N, CA, C and O atoms as a CHARMM CRD file, in Angstrom:
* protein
*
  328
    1    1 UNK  N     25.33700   6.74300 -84.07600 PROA 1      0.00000
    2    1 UNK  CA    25.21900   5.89700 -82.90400 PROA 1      0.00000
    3    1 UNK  C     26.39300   4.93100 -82.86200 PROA 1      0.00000
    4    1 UNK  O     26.90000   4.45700 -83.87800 PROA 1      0.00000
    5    2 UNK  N     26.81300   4.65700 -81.55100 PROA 2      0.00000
    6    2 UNK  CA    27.57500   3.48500 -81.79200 PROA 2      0.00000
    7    2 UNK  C     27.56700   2.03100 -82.21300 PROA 2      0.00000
    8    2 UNK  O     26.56000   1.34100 -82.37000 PROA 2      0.00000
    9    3 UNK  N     28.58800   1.73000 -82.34400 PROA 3      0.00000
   10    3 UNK  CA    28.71100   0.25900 -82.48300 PROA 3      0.00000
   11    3 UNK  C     28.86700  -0.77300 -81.13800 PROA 3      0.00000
   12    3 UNK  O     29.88900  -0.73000 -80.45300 PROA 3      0.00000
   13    4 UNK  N     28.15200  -1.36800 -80.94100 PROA 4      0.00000
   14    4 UNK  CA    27.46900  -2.27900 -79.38600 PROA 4      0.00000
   15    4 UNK  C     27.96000  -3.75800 -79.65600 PROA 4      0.00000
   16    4 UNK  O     27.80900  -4.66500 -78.83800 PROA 4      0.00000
   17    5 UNK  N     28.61700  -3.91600 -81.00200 PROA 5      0.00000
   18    5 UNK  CA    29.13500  -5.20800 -81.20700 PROA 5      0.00000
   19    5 UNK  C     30.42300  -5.19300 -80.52400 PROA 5      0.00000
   20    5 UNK  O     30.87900  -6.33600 -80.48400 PROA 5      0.00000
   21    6 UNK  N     31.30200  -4.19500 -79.88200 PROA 6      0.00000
   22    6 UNK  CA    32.83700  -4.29600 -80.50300 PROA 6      0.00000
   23    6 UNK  C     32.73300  -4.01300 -78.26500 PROA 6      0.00000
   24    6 UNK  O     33.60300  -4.59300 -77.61500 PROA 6      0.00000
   25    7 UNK  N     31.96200  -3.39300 -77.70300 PROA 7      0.00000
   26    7 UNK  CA    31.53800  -3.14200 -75.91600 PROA 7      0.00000
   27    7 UNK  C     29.90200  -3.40000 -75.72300 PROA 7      0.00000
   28    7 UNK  O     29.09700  -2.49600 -75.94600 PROA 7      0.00000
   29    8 UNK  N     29.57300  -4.47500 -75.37000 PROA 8      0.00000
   30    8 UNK  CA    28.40900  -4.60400 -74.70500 PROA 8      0.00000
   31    8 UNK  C     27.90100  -3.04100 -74.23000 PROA 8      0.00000
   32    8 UNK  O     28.66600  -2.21800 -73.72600 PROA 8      0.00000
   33    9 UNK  N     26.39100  -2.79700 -74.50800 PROA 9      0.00000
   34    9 UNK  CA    26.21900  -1.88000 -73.40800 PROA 9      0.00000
   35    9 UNK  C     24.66700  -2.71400 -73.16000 PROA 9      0.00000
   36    9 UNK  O     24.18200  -3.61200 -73.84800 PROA 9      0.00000
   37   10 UNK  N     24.13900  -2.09000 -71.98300 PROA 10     0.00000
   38   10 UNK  CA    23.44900  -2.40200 -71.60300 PROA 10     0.00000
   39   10 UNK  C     22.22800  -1.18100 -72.40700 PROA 10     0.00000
   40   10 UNK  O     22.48900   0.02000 -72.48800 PROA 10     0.00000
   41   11 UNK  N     20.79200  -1.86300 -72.98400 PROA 11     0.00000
   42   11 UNK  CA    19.74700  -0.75800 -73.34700 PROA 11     0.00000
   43   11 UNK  C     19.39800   0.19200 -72.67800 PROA 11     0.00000
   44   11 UNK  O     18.60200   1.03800 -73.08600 PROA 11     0.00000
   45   12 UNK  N     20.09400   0.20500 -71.22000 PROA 12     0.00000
   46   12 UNK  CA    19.59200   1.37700 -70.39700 PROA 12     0.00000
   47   12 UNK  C     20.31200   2.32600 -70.58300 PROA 12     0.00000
   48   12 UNK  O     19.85200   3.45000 -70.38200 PROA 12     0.00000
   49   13 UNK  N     22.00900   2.11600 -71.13900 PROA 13     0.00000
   50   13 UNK  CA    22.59200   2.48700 -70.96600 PROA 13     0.00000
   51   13 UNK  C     22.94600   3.55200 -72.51500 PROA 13     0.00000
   52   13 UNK  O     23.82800   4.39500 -72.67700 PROA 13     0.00000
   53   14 UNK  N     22.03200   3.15200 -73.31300 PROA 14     0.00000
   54   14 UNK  CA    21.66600   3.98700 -74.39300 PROA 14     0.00000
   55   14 UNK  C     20.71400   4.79900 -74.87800 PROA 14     0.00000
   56   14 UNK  O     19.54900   4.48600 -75.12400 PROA 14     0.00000
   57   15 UNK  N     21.37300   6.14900 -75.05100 PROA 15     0.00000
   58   15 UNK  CA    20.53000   7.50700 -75.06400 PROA 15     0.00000
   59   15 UNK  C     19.51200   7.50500 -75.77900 PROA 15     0.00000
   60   15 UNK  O     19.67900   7.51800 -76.99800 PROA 15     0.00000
   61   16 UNK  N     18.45900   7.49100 -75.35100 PROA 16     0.00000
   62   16 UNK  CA    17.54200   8.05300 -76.61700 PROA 16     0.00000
   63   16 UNK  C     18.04700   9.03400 -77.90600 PROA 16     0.00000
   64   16 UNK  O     17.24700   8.99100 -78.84100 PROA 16     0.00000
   65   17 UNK  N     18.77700   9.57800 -78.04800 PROA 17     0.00000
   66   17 UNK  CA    19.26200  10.17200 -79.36900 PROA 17     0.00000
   67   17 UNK  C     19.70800   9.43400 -80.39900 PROA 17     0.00000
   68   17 UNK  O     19.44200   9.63200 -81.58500 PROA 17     0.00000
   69   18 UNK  N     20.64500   8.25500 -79.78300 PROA 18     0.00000
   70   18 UNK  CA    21.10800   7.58800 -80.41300 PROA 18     0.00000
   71   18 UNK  C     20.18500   6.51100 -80.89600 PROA 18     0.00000
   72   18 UNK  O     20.62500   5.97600 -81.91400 PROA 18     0.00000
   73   19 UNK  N     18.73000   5.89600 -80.36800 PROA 19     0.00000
   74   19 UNK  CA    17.85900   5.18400 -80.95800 PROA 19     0.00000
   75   19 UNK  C     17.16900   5.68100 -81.81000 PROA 19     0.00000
   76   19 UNK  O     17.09500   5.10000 -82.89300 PROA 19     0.00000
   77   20 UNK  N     16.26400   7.21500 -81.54200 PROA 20     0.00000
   78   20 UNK  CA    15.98500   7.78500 -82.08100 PROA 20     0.00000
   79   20 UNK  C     16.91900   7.52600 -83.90100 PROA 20     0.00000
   80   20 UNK  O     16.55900   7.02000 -84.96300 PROA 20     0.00000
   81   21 UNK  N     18.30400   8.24900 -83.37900 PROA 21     0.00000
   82   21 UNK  CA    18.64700   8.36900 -85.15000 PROA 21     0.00000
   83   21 UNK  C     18.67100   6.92000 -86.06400 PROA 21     0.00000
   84   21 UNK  O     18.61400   6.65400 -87.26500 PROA 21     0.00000
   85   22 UNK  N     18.78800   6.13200 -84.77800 PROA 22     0.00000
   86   22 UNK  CA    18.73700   4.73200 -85.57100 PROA 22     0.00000
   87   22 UNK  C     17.85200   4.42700 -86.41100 PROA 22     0.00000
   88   22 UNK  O     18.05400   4.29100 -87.61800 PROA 22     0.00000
   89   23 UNK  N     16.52500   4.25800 -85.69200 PROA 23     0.00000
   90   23 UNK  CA    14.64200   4.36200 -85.64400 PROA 23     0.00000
   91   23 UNK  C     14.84100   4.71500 -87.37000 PROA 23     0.00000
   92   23 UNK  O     14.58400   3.95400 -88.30300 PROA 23     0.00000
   93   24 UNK  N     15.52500   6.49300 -87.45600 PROA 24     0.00000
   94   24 UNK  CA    15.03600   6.94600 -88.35800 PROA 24     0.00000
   95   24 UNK  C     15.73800   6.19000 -89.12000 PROA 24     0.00000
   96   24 UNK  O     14.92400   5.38600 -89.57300 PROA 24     0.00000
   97   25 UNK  N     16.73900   5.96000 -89.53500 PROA 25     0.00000
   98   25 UNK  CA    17.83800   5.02100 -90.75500 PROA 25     0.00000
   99   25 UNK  C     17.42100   4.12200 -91.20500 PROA 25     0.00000
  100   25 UNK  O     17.62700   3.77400 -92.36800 PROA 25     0.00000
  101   26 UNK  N     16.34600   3.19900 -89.93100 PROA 26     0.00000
  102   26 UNK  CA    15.67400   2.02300 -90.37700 PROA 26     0.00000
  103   26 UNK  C     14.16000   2.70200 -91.09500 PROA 26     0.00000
  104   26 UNK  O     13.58800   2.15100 -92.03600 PROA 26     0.00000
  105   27 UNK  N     13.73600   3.82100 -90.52500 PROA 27     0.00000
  106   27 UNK  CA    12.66600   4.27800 -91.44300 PROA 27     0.00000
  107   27 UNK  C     13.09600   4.67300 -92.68000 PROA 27     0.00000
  108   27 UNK  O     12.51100   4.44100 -93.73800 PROA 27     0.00000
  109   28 UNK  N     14.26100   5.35200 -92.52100 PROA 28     0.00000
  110   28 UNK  CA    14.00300   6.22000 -94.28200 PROA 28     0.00000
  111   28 UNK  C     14.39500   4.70200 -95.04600 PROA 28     0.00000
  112   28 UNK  O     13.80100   4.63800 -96.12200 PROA 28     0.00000
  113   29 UNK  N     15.20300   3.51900 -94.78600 PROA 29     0.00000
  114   29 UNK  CA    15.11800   2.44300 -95.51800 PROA 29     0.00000
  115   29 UNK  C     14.25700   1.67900 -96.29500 PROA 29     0.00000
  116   29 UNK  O     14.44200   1.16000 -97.39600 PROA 29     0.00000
  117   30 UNK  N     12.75400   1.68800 -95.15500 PROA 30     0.00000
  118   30 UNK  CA    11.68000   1.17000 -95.34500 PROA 30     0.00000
  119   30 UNK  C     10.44800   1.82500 -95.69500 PROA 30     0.00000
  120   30 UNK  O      9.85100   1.21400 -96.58000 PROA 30     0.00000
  121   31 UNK  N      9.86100   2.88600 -95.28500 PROA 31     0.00000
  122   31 UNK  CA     9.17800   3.96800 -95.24600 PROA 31     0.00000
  123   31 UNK  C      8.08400   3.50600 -94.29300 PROA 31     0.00000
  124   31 UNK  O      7.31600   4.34800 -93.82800 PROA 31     0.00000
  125   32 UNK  N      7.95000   2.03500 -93.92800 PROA 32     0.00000
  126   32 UNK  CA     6.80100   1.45800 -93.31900 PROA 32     0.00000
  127   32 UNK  C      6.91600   0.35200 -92.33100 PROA 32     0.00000
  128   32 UNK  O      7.21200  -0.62300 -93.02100 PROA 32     0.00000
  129   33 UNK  N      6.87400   0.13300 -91.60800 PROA 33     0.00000
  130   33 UNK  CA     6.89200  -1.06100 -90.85100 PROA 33     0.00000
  131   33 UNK  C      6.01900  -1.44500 -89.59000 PROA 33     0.00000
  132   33 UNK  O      5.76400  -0.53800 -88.79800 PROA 33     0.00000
  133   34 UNK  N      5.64600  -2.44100 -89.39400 PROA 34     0.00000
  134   34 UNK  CA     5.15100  -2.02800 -87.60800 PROA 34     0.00000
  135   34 UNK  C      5.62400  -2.27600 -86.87200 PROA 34     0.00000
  136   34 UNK  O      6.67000  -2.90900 -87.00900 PROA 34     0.00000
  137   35 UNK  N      5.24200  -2.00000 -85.88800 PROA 35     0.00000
  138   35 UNK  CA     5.64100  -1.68000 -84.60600 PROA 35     0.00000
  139   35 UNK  C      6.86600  -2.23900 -83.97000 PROA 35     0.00000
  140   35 UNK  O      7.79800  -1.71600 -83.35800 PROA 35     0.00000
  141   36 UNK  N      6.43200  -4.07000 -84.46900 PROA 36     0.00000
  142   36 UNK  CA     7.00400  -4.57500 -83.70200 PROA 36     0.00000
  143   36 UNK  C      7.83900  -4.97500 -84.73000 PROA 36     0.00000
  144   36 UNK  O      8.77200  -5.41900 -84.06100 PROA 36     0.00000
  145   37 UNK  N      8.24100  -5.16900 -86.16700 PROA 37     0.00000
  146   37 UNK  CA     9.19000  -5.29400 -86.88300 PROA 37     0.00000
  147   37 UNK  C     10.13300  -3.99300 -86.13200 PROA 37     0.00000
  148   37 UNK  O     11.11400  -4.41400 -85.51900 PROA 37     0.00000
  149   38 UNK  N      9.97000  -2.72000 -86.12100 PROA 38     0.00000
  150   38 UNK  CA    11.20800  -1.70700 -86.01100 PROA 38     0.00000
  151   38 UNK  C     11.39200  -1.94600 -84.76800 PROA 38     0.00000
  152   38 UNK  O     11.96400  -0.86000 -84.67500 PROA 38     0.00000
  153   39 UNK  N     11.44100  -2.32200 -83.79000 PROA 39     0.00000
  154   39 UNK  CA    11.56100  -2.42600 -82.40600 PROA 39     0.00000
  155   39 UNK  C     12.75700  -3.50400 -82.73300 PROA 39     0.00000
  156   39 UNK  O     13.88200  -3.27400 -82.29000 PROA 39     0.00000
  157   40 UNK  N     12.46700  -4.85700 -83.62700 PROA 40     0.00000
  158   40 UNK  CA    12.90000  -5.88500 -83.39700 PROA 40     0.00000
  159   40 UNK  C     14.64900  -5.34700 -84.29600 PROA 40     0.00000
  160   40 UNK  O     15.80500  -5.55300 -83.92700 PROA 40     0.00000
  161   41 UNK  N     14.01900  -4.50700 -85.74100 PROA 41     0.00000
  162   41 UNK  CA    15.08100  -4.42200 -86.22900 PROA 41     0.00000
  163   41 UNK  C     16.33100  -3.11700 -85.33700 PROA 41     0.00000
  164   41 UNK  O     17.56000  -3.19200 -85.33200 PROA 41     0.00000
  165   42 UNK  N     15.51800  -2.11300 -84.72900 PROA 42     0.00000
  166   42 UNK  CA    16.40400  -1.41800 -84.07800 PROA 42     0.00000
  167   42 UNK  C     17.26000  -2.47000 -82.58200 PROA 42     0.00000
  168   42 UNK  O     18.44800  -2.45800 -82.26200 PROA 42     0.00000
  169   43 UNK  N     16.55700  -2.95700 -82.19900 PROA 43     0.00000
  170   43 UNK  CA    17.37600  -3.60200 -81.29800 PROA 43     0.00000
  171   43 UNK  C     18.58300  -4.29300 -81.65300 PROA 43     0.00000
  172   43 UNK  O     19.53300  -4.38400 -80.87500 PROA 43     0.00000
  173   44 UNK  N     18.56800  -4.91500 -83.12800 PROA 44     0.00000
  174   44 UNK  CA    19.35200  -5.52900 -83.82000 PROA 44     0.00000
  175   44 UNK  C     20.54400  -4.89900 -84.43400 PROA 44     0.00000
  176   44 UNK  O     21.59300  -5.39700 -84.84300 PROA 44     0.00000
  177   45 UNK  N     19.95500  -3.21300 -84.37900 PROA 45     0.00000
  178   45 UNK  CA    21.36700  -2.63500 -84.57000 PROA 45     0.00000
  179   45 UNK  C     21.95700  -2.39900 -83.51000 PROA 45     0.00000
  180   45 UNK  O     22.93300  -1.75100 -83.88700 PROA 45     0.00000
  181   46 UNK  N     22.03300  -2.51700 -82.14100 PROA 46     0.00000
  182   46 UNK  CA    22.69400  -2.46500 -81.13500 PROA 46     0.00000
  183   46 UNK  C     22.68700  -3.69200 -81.23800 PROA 46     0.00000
  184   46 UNK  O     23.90100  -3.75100 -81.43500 PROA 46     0.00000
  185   47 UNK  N     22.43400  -4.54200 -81.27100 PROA 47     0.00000
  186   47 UNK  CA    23.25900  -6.39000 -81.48900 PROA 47     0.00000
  187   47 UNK  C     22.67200  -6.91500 -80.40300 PROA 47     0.00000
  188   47 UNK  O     23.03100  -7.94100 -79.82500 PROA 47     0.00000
  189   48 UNK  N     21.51000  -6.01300 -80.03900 PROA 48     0.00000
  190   48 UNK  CA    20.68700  -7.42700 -79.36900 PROA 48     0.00000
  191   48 UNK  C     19.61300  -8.12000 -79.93000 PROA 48     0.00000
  192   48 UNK  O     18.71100  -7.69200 -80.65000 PROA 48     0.00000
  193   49 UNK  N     19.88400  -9.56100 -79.38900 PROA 49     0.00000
  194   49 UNK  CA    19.29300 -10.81500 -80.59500 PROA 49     0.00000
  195   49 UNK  C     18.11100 -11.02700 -80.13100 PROA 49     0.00000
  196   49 UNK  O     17.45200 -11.55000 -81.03000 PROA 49     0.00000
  197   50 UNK  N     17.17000 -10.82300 -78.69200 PROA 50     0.00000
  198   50 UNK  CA    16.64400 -11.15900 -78.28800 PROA 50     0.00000
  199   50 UNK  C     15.67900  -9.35600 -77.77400 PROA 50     0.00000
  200   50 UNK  O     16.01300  -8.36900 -77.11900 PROA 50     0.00000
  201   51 UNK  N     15.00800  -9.58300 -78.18300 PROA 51     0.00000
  202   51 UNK  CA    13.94700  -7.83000 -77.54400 PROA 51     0.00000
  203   51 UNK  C     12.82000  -8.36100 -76.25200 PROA 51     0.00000
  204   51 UNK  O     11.70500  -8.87000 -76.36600 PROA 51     0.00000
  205   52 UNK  N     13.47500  -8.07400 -75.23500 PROA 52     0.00000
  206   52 UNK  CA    12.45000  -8.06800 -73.92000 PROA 52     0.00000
  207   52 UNK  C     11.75700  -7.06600 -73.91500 PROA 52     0.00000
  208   52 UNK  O     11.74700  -6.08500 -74.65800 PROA 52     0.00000
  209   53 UNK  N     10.87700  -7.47200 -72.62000 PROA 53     0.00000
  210   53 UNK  CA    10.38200  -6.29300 -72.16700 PROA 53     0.00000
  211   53 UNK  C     11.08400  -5.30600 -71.84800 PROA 53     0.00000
  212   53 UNK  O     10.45100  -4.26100 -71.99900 PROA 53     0.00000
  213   54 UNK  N     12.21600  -5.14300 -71.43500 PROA 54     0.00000
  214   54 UNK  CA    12.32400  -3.69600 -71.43400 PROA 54     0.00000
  215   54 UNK  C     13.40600  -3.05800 -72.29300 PROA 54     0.00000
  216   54 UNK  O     13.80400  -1.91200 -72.08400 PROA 54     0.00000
  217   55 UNK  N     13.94500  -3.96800 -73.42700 PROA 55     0.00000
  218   55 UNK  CA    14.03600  -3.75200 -74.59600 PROA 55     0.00000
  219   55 UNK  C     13.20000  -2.64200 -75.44200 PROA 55     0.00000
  220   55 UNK  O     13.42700  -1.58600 -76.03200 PROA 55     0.00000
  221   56 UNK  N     11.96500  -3.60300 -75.12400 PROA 56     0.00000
  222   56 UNK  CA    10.75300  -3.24300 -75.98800 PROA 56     0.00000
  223   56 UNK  C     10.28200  -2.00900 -75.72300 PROA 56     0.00000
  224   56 UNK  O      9.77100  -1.29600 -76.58600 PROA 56     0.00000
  225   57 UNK  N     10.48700  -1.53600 -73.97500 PROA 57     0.00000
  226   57 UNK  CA     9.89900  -0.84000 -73.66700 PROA 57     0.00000
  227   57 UNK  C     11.06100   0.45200 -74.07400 PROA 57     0.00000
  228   57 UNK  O     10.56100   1.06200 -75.01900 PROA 57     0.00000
  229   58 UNK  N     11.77900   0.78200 -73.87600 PROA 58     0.00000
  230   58 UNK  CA    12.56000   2.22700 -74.33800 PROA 58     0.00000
  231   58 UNK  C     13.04800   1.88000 -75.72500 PROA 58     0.00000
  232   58 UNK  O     14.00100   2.63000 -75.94000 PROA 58     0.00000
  233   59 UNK  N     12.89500   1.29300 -76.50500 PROA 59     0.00000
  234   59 UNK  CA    12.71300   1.70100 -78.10100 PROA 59     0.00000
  235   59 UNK  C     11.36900   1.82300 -78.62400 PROA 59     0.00000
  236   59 UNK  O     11.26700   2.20600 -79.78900 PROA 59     0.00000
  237   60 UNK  N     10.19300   1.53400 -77.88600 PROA 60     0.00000
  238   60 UNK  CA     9.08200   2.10800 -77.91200 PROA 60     0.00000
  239   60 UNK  C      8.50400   3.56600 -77.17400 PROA 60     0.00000
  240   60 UNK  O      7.31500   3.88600 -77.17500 PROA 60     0.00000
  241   61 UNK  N      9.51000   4.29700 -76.60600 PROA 61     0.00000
  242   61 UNK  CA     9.79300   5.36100 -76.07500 PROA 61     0.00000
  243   61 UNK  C     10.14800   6.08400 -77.06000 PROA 61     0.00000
  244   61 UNK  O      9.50600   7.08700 -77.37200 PROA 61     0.00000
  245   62 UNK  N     11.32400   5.65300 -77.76000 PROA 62     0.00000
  246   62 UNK  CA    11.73000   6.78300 -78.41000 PROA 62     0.00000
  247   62 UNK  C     11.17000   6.66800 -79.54800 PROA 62     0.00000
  248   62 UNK  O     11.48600   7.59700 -80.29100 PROA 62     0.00000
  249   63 UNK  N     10.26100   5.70200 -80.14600 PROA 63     0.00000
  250   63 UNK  CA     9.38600   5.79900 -81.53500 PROA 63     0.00000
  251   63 UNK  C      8.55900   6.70800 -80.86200 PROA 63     0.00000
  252   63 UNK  O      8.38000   7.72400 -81.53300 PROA 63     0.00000
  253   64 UNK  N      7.83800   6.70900 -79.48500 PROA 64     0.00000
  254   64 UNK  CA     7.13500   7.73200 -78.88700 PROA 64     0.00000
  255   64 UNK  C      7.23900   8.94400 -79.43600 PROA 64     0.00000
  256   64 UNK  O      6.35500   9.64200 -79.93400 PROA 64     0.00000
  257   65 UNK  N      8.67100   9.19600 -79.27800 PROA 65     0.00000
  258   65 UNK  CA     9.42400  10.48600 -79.15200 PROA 65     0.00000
  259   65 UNK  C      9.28000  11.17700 -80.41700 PROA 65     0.00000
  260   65 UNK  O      8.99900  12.37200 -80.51700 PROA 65     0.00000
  261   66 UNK  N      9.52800  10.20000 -81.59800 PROA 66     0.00000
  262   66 UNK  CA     9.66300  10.80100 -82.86500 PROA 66     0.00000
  263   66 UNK  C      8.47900  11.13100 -83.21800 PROA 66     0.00000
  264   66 UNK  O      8.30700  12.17200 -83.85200 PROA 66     0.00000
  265   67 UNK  N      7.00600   9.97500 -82.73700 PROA 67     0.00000
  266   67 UNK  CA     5.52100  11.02000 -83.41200 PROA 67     0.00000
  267   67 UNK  C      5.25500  12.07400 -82.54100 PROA 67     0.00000
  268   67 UNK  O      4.22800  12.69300 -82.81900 PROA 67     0.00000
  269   68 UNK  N      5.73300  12.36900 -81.79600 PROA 68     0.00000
  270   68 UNK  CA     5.50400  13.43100 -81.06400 PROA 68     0.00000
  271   68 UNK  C      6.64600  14.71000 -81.55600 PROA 68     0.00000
  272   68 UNK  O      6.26300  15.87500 -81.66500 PROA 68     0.00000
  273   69 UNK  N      7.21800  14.54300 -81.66300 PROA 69     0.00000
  274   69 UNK  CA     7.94000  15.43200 -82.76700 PROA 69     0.00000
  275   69 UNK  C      7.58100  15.51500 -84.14900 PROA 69     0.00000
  276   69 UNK  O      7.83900  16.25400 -85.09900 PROA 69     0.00000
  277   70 UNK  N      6.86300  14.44800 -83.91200 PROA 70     0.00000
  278   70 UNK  CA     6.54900  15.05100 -85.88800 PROA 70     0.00000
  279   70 UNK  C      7.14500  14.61800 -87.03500 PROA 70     0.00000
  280   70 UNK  O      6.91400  14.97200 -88.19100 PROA 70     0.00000
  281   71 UNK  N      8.36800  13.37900 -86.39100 PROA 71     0.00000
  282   71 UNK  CA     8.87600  12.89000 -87.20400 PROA 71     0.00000
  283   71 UNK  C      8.50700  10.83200 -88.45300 PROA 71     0.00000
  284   71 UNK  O      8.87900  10.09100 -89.36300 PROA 71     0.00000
  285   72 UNK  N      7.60100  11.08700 -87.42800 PROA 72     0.00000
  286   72 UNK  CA     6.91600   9.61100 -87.97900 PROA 72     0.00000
  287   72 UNK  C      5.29200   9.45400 -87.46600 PROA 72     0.00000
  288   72 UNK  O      4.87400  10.07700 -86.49000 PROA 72     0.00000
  289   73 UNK  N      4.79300   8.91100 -87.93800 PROA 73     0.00000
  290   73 UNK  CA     3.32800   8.61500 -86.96600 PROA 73     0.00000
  291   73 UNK  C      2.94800   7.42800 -87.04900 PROA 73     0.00000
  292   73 UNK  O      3.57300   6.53700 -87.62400 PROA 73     0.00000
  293   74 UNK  N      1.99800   7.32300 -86.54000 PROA 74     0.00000
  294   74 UNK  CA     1.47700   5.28000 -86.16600 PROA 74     0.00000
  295   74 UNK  C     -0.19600   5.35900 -87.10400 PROA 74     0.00000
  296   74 UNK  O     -1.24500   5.99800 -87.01600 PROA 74     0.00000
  297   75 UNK  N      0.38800   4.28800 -87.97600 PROA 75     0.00000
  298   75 UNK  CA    -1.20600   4.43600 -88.64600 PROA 75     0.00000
  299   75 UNK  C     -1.37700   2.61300 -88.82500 PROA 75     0.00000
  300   75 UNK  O     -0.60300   1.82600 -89.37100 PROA 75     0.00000
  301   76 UNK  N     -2.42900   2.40700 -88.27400 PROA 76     0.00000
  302   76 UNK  CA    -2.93800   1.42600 -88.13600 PROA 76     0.00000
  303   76 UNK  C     -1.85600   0.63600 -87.70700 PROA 76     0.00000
  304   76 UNK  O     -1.24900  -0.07700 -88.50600 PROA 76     0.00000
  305   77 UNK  N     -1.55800   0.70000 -86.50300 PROA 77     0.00000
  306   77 UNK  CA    -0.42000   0.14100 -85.96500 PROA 77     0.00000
  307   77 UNK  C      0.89700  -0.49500 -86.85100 PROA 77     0.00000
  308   77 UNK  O      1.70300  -1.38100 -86.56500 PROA 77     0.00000
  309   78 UNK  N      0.76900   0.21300 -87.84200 PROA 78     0.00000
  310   78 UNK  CA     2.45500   0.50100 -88.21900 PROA 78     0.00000
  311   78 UNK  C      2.93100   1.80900 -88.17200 PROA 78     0.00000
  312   78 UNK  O      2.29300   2.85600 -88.06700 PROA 78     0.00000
  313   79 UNK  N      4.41600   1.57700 -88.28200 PROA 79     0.00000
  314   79 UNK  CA     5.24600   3.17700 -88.02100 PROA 79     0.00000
  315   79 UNK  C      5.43900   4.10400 -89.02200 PROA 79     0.00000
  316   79 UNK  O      6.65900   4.06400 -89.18400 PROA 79     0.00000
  317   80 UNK  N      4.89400   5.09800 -89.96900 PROA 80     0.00000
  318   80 UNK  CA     5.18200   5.75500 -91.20600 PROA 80     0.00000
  319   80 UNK  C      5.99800   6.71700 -90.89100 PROA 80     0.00000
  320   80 UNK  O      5.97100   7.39300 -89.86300 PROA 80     0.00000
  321   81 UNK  N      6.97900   6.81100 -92.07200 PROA 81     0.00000
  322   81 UNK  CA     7.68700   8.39800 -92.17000 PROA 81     0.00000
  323   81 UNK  C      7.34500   9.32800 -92.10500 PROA 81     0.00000
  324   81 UNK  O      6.41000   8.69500 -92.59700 PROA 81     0.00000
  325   82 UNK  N      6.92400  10.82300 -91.95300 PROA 82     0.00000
  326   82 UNK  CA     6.58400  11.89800 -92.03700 PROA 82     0.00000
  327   82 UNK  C      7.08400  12.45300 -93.44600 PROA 82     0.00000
  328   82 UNK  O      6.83500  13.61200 -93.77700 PROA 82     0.00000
């Protein structure tokens, strides 16, 4: 994924692939977190300091994305590895 420190982008303006692989980097780091810790820390790797709503809302899309692939699941509202 890129680096968002060096050109602003806007969160809309970033692919789900690229959160997605993030998501996972911050999972295989941790193996556990919830919800709203990985939301807060993925936003933080695109260098935003502040997670809105609609922040919140498409990096909670693509955690979507990954239990639905099979790559993480939600247990008791935290995010686990697969």
């Amino acid at each position: 994924y890129r680096d968002n420190s060096i050109e602003k982008s806007n969160i809309e303006d970033i692919v789900q692939e690229e959160l997605k692989l993030a998501i996972m980097e911050i999972m295989e780091a941790n193996l556990s977190l919830s919800k709203e810790d990985l939301v807060r820390q993925t936003s933080k790797t695109f260098c935003f300091m502040k997670v809105g709503t609609q922040i919140d809302h498409i990096i909670t899309q693509a955690i979507a994305k990954l239990v639905e692939e099979g790559k993480v699941k939600m247990i008791d509202f935290r995010v686990v590895i697969c």
